[in-house]
Coordinates of C-alpha atoms in Angstrom, one line a residue:
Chain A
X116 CA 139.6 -45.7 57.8
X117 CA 138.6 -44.9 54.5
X118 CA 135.7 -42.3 56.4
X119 CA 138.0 -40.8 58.6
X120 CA 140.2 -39.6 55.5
X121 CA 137.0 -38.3 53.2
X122 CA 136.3 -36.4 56.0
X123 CA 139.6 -35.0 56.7
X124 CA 139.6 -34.0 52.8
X125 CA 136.2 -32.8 53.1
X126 CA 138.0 -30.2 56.1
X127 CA 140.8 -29.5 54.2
X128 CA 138.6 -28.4 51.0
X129 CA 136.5 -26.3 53.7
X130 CA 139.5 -25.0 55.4
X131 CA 140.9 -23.9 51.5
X132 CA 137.2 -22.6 50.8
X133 CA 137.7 -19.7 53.5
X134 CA 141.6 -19.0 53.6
X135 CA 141.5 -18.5 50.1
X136 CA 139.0 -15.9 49.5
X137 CA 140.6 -14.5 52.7
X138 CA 144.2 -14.3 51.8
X139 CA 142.4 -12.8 48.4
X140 CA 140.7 -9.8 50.1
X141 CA 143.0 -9.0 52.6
X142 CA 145.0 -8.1 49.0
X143 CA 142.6 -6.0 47.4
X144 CA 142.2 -4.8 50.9
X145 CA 145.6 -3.3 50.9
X146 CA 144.8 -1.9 46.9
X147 CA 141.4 -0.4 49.3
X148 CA 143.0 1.3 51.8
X149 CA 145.6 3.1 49.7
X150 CA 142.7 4.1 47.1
X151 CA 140.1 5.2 49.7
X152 CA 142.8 6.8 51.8
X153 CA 143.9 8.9 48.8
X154 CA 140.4 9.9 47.5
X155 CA 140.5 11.3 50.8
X156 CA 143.4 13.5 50.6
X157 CA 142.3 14.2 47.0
X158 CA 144.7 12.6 44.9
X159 CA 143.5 9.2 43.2
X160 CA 146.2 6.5 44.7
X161 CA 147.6 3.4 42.8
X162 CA 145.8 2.9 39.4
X163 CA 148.8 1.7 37.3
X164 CA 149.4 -1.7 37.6
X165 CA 146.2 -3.6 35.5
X166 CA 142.9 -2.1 35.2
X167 CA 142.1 0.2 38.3
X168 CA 145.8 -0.5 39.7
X169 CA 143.6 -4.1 40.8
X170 CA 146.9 -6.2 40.2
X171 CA 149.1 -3.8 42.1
X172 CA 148.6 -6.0 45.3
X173 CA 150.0 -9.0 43.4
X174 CA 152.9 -6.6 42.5
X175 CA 153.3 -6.0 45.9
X176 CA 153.6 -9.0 47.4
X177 CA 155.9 -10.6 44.5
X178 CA 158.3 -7.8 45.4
X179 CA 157.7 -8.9 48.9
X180 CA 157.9 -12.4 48.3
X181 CA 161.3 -11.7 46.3
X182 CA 163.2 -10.1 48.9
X183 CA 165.6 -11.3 50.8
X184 CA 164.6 -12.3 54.6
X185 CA 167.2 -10.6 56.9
X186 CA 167.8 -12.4 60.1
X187 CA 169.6 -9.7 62.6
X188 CA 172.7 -11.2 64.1
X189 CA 172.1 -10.6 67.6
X190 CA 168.4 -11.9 67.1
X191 CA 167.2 -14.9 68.8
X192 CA 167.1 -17.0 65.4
X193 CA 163.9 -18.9 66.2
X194 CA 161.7 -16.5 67.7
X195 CA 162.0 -14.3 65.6
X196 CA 160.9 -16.6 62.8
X197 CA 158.4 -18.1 65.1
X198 CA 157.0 -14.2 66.0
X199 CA 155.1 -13.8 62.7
X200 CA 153.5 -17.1 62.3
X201 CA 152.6 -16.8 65.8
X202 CA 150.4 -13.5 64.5
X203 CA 149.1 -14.7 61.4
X204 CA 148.0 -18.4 62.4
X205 CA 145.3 -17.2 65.4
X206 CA 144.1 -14.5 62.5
X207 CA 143.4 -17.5 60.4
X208 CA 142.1 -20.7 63.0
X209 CA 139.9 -17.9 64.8
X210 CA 137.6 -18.3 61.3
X211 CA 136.7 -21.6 62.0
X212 CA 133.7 -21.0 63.8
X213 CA 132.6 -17.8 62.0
X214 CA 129.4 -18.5 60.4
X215 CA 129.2 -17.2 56.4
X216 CA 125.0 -18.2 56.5
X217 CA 122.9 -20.8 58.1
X218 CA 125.2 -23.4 58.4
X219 CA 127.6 -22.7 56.4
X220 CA 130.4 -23.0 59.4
X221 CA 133.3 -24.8 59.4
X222 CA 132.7 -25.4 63.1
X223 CA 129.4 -25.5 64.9
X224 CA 130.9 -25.3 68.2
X225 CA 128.7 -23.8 70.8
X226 CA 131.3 -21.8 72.6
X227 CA 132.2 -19.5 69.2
X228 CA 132.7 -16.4 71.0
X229 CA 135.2 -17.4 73.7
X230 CA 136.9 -19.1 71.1
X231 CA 137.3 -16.0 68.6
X232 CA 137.7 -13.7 71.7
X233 CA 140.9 -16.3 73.1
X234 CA 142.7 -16.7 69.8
X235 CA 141.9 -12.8 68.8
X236 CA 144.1 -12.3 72.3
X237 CA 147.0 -14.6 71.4
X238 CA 147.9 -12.6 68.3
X239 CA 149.4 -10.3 70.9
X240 CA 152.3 -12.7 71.5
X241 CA 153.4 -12.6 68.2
X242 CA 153.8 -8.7 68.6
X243 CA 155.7 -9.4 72.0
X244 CA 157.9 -12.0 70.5
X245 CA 159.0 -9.9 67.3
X246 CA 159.5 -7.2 69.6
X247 CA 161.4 -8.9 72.3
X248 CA 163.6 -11.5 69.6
X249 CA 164.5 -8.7 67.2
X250 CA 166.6 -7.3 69.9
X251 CA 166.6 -3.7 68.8
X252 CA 165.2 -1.2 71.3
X253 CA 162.8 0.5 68.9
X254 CA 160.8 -2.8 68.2
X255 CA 161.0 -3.8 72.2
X256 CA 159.2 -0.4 72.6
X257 CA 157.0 -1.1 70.2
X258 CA 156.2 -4.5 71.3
X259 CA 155.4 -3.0 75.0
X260 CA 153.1 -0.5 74.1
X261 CA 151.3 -2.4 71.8
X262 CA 150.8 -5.6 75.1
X263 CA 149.7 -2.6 77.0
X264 CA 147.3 -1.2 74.9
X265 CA 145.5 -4.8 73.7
X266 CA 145.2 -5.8 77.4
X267 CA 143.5 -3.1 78.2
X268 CA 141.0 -2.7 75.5
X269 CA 140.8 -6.8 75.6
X270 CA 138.8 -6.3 78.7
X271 CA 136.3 -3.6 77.4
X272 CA 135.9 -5.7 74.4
X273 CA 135.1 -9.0 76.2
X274 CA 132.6 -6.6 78.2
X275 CA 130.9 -5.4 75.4
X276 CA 130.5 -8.9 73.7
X277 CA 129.0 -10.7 77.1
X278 CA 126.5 -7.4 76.6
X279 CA 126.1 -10.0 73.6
X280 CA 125.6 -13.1 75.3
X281 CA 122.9 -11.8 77.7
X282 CA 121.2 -10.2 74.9
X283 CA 121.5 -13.4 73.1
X284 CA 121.9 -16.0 75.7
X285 CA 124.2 -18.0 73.9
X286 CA 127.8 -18.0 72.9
X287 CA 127.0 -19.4 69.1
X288 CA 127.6 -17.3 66.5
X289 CA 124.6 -18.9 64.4
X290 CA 122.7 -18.5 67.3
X291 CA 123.4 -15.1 68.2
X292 CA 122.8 -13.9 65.3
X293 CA 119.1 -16.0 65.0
X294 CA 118.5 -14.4 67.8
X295 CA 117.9 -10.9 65.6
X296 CA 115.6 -12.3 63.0
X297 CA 112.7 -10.1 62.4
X298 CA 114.0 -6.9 61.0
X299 CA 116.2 -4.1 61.5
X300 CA 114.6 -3.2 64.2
X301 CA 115.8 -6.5 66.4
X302 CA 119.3 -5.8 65.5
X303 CA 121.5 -5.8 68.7
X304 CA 123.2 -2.8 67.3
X305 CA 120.0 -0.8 69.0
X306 CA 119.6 -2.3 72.5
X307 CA 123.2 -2.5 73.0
X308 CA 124.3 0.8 71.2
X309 CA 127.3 1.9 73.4
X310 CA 128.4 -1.8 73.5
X311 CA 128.2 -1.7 70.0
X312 CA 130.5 1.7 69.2
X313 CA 132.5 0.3 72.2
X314 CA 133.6 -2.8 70.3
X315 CA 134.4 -1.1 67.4
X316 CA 136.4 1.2 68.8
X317 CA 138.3 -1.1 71.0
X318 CA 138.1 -4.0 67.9
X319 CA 140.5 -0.9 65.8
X320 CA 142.9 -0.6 69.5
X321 CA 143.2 -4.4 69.3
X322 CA 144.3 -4.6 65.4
X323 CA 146.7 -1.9 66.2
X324 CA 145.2 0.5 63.6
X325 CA 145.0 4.4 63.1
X326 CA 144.4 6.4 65.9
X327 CA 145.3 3.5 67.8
X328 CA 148.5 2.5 65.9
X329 CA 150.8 3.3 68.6
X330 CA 152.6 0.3 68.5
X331 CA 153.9 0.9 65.1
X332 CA 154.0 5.1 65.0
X333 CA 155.9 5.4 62.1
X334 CA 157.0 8.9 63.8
X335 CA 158.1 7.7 66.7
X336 CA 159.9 4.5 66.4
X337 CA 160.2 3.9 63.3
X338 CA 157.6 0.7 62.7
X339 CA 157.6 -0.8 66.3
X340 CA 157.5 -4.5 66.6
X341 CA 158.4 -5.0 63.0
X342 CA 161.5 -2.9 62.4
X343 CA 163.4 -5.7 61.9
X344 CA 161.4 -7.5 59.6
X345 CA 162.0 -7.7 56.1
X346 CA 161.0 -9.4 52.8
X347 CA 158.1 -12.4 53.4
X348 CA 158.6 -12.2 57.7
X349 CA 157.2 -8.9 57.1
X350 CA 154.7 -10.0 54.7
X351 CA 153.5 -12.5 57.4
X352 CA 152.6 -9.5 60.0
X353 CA 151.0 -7.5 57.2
X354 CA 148.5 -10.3 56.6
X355 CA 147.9 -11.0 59.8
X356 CA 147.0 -7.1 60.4
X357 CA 144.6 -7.3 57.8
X358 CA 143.1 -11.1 58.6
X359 CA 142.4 -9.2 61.7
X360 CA 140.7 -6.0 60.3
X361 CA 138.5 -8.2 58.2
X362 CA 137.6 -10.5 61.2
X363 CA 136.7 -7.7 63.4
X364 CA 134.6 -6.3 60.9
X365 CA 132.9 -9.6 60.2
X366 CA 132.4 -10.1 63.7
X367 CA 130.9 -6.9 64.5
X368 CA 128.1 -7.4 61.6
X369 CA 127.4 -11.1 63.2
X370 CA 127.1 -9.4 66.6
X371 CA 125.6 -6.3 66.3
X372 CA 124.3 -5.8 62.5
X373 CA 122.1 -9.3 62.3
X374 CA 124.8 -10.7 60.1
X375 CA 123.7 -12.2 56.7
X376 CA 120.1 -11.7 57.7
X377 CA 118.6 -8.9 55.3
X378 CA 118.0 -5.2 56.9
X379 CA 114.9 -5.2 54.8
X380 CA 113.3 -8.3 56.6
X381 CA 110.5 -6.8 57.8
X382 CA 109.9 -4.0 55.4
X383 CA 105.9 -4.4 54.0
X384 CA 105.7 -5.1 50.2
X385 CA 109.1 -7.0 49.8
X386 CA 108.4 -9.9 52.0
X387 CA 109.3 -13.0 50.2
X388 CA 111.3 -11.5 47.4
X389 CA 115.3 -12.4 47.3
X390 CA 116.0 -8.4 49.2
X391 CA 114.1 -9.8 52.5
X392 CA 115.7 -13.0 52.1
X393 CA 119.0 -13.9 54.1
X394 CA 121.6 -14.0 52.4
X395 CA 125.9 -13.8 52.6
X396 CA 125.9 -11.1 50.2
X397 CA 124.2 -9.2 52.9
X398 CA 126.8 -10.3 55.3
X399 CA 129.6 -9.1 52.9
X400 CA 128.3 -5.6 52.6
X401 CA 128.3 -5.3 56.3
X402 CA 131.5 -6.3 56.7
X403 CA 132.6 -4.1 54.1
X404 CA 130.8 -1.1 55.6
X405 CA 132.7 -1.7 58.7
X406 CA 136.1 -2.2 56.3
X407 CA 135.9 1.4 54.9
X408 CA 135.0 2.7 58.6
X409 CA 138.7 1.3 59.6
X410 CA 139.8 3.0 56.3
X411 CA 138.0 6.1 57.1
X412 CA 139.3 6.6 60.4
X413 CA 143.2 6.0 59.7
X414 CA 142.5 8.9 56.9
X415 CA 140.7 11.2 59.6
X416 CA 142.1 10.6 63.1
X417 CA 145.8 11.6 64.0
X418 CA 147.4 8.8 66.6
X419 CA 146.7 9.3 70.1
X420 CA 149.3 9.9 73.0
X421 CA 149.7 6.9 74.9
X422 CA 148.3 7.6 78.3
X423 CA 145.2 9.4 76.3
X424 CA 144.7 5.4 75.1
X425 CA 145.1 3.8 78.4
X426 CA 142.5 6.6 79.9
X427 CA 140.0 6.0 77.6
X428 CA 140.3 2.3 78.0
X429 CA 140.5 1.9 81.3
X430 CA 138.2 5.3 82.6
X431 CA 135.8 5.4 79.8
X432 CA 134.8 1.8 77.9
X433 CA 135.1 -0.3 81.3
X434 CA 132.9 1.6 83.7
X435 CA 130.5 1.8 80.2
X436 CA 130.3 -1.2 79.1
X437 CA 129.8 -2.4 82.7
X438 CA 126.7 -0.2 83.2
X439 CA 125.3 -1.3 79.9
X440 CA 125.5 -4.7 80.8
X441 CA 123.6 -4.2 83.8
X442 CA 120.8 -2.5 81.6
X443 CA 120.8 -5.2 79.2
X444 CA 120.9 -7.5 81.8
X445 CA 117.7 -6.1 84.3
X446 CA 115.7 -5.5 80.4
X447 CA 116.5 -9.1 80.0
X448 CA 115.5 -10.4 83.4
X449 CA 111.7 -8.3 83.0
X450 CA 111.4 -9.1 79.1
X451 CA 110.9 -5.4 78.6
X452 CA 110.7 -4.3 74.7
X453 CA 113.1 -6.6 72.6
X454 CA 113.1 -9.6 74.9
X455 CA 109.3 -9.6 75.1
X456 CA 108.1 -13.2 75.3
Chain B
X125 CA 127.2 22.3 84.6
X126 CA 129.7 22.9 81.8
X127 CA 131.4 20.0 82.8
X128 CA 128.3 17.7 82.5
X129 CA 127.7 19.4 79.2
X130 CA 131.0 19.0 77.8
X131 CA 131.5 15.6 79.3
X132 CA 128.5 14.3 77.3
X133 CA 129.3 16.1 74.2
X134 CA 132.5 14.0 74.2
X135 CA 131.1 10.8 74.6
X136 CA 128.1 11.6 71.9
X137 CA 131.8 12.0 69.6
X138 CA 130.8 14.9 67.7
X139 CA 134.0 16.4 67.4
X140 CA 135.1 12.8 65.8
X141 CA 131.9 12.6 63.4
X142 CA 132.8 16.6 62.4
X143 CA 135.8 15.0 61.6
X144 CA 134.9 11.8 59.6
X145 CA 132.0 14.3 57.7
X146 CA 135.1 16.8 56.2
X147 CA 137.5 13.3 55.1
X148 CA 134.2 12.0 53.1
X149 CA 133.3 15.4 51.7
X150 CA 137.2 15.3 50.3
X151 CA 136.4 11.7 49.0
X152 CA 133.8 12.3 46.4
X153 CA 135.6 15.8 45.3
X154 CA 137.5 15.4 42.0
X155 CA 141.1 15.3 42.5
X156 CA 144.4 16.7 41.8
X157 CA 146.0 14.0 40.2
X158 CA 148.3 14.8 37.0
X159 CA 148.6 11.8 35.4
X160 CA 152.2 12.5 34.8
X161 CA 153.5 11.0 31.4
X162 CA 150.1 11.5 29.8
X163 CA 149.5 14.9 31.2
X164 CA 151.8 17.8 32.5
X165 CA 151.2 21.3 34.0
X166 CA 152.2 24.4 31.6
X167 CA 155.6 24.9 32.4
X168 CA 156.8 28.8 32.7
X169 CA 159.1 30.3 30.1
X170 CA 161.6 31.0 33.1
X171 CA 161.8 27.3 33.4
X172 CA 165.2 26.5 34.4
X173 CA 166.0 23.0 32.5
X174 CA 168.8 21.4 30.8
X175 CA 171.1 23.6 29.7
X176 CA 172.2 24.5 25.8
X177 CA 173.9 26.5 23.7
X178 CA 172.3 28.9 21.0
X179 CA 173.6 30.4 17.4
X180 CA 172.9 34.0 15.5
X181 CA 170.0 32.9 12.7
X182 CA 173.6 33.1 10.5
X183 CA 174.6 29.8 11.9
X184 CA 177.5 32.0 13.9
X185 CA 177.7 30.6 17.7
X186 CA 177.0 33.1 19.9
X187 CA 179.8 32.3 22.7
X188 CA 182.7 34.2 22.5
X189 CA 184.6 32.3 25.5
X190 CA 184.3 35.4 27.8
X191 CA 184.1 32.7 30.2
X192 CA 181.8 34.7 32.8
X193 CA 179.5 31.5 33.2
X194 CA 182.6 29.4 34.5
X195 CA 183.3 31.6 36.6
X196 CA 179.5 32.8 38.5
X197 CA 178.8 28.5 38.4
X198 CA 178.4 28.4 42.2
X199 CA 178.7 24.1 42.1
X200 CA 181.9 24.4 39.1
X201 CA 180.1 22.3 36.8
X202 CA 181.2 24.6 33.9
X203 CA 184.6 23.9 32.2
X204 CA 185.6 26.1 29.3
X205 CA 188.8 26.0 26.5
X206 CA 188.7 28.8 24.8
X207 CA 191.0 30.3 21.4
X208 CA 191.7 32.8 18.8
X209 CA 190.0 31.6 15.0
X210 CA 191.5 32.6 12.3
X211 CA 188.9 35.3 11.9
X212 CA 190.2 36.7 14.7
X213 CA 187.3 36.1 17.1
X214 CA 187.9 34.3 19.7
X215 CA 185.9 30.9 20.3
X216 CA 185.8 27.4 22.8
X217 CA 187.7 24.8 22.3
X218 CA 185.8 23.0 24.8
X219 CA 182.6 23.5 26.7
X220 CA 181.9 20.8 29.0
X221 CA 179.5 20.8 31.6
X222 CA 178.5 18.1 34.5
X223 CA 175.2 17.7 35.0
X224 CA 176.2 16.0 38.2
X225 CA 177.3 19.4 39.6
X226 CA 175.3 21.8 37.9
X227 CA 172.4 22.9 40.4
X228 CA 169.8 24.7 37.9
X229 CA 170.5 28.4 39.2
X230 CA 170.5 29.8 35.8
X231 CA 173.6 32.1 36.6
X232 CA 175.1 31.6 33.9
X233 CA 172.1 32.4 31.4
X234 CA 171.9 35.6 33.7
X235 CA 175.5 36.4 33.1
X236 CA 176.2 35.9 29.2
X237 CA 176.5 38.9 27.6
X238 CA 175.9 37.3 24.0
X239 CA 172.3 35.3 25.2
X240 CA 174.0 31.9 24.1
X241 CA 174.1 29.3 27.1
X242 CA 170.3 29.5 28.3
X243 CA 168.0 26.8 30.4
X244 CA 165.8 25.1 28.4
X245 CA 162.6 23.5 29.5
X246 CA 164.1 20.0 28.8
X247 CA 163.7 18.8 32.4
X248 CA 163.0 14.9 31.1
X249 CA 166.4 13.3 30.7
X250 CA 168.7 10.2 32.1
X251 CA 172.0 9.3 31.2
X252 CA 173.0 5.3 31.3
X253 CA 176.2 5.5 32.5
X254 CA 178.6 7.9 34.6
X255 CA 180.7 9.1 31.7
X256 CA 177.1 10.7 30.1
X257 CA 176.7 13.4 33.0
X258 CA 179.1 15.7 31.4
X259 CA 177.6 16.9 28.1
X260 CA 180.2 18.8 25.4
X261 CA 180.0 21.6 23.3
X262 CA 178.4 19.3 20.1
X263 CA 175.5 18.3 22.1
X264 CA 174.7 21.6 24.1
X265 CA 174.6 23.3 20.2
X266 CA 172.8 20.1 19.0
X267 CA 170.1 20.7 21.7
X268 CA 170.0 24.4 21.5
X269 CA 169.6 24.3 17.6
X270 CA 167.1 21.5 17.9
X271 CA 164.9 24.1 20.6
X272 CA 166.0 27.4 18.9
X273 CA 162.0 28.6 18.0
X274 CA 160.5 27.9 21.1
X275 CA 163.9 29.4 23.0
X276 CA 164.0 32.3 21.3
X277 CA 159.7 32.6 21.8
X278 CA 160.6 32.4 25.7
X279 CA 163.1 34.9 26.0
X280 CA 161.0 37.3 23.6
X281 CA 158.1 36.8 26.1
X282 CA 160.2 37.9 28.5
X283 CA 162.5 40.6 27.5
X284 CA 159.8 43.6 28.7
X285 CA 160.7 42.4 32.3
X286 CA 164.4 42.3 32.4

């Protein structure tokens, strides 16, 4: 008895250990984005609010926190309350079984990948139920076109991540990413290139993000799924947005960018020192790199048109990732180059 | 052939990298900000501000109530008493004007004959309750008389154009 409840503290601890630091840097993540995104229209962005404007995210979500929650009366009460747990709590569980180092999981579960890639999808049913129990036309639109578009680049993103699992032969995030010890050069960002830019891509159409932010287009209808929203329900969606960002990101240096292992592995003359060493620092950066790429890309691209999102989903990742696999697939079989016995 | 060509040029993304190069060129160039309370831009001597009312170096107000302003104000946000001193000249009673109304056209400094109501290049002010927006005769002298040097350096700077 007394076993069963360390252990179940010993989760809860762990479970604190990653949603903390999460909820923390999908903040400053926020304070990011608006400071990156004005450097890039040449004006400086936030810097008020403490040193740097680094409190103005606290600000931010007080004022969030403080206002009041507005339920629309001709709203189906508990969906739309359910709608944005129903996003935020798959952003958070699917970290259970991301891997921060060599064991340093909360889960070791050998099916990581399906697992990330099923909960990743069920965030879209929080979209569809804001968009469907808000009752306003506006968010029902939004809701639609955002079901459409994550369907669809769902599939070329499952493609491009069992590119993945032949390359790796295993669906374990430790694993996959042991499999690209020895340098740079074994990264799976190289054999599986297109796969690679292919989940990105399709990883910023599945968090709803610029170009691909359709589903919210300010210009269009208003904010999409979460016009209605208000005060700490809108809060909610917000987090879950940005959980998701970082996730991607994270997941994308596992897959493709060797995770925590060091990109200067191999390099003669440091071998042994702490640079060649892996390390979660490493991992971090990575993540971050892929971070400011989301950043970068809402400050450069203007939205697509809807059916331009759909083609290049359905006529231009499938058919490539599908060919790719094949070619990972057939090197794989013959143990050409990287999977040389 | 042009097809291929093209088709392959899209799917290297070149046009999207050309784009990504000019946002992170504009990130590392030195920006635009003011940092408002703590700097400010030069203002122009034509700045059109709050409005006030000006004296001869005597101490003599210049309006003689001809009332022009009143009646040019395109939003009516000038009202104007007017009466005969015992000098003889004639003077306001009352000079009121709403700064809920007024719209900053400046027709009225274009219209005085005597130079006395005249923008300044006050344009940092807030009132704390409703009764405030309409400012009187007293504080439109108050604020002239308090700006008179750099007013009168303004319209100086000017005169060889009007």
């Amino acid at each position: 008895m007394m076993d069963h409840l360390m252990a179940l503290g010993w989760i809860l601890i762990k479970i604190l250990a990653i949603t903390i630091p999460l909820i923390l840097a999908v903040a400053f993540l926020t304070l990011a984005e608006r400071r990156v995104i004005g450097a890039m229209q040449v004006r400086i962005g936030p810097n008020r609010v403490g040193p740097w404007g680094l409190f103005q995210p606290f600000a931010d979500v007080i004022k969030l926190l403080m206002k009041e929650v507005i339920l629309p009366a001709k709203s189906n009460r508990f969906l739309f309350v359910l709608a944005p747990m129903l996003t935020l709590i798959p952003a958070l569980v699917a970290w259970a079984v991301i891997p921060f180092e060599e064991g340093m999981v909360l889960a070791q579960i050998d099916a990581g990948l399906l697992y990330v890639l099923a909960l990743t999808s069920v965030g879209v049913y929080g979209v569809i139920i804001a968009g469907w129990a808000s009752n306003s036309k506006y968010a029902f639109l939004g809701a639609m076109r955002s079901a459409a578009q994550i369907v669809s680049y769902e599939i070329a993103m499952g493609f491009a991540l069992v590119g993945v699992l032949v390359a790796a032969g295993s669906l374990n995030l430790t694993e996959i990413v042991l499999g690209q010890q020895g340098g740079i050069w074994n990264w799976y960002f190289i054999p599986l290139f297109p796969l690679f830019i292919i989940y990105f891509i399709s990883g910023v159409a599945e968090t709803n993000r610029a170009p691909f932010d359709v589903a919210e287009g300010e210009s269009e209808i208003v904010a999409g799924f979460h016009v209605e929203y208000s005060g700490a329900a809108f809060a909610l969606f917000f987090l879950g947005e940005y959980a998701n960002m970082i996730l991607i990101s994270l997941l994308a240096a596992l897959m493709f960018m060797g995770g925590w292992l060091s990109p200067l592995e191999a390099v003669p003359g440091i071998e042994g020192t702490f640079l060649a060493a892996p390390s979660i620092v490493w991992l971090l950066l990575k993540t971050m790199f892929f971070l400011f790429l989301f950043l970068w890309f809402r400050a450069t691209f203007p939205r697509y048109r809807y059916d331009q999102i759909m083609r290049l989903g359905w006529k231009v990742f499938i058919p490539i990732t599908i060919v790719w696999i094949l070619v990972v697939a057939l090197f794989v079989v013959k143990q050409w180059l990287w999977w040389a016995p | 052939m042009s097809a291929i060509t093209s088709y392959l040029k899209s799917l290297a993304l070149l046009e999207l990298l050309g784009g990504m190069r000019v946002t992170i060129g504009y990130f590392f160039k030195p920006k635009f900000t003011i940092m408002y309370p703590e700097e400010k831009t030069p203002k122009s001597n034509r700045f059109r501000g709050l409005l006030a009312l000006r004296r001869y170096p005597n101490g003599e107000e210049r309006c003689i109530a001809c009332k022009l302003c009143e009646a040019v104000c395109p939003a009516l946000a000038i009202t104007i008493d007017s009466e005969q001193r015992d000098d003889g000249t004639r003077r306001t009673t009352r000079f009121d004007i709403d700064l809920f109304k007024c719209i900053f056209c400046g027709f009225c400094e274009e219209s005085c004959p005597v130079d006395s109501i005249v923008g300044t290049d006050v344009h940092e002010y807030h009132m704390e309750e409703r009764s405030e927006s309409v400012i009187t005769k007293p504080q439109l002298l108050a604020l002239g008389d308090r700006l008179e040097q750099q007013l009168a350096a303004d319209r100086q700077q000017d005169a060889p154009y009007r």
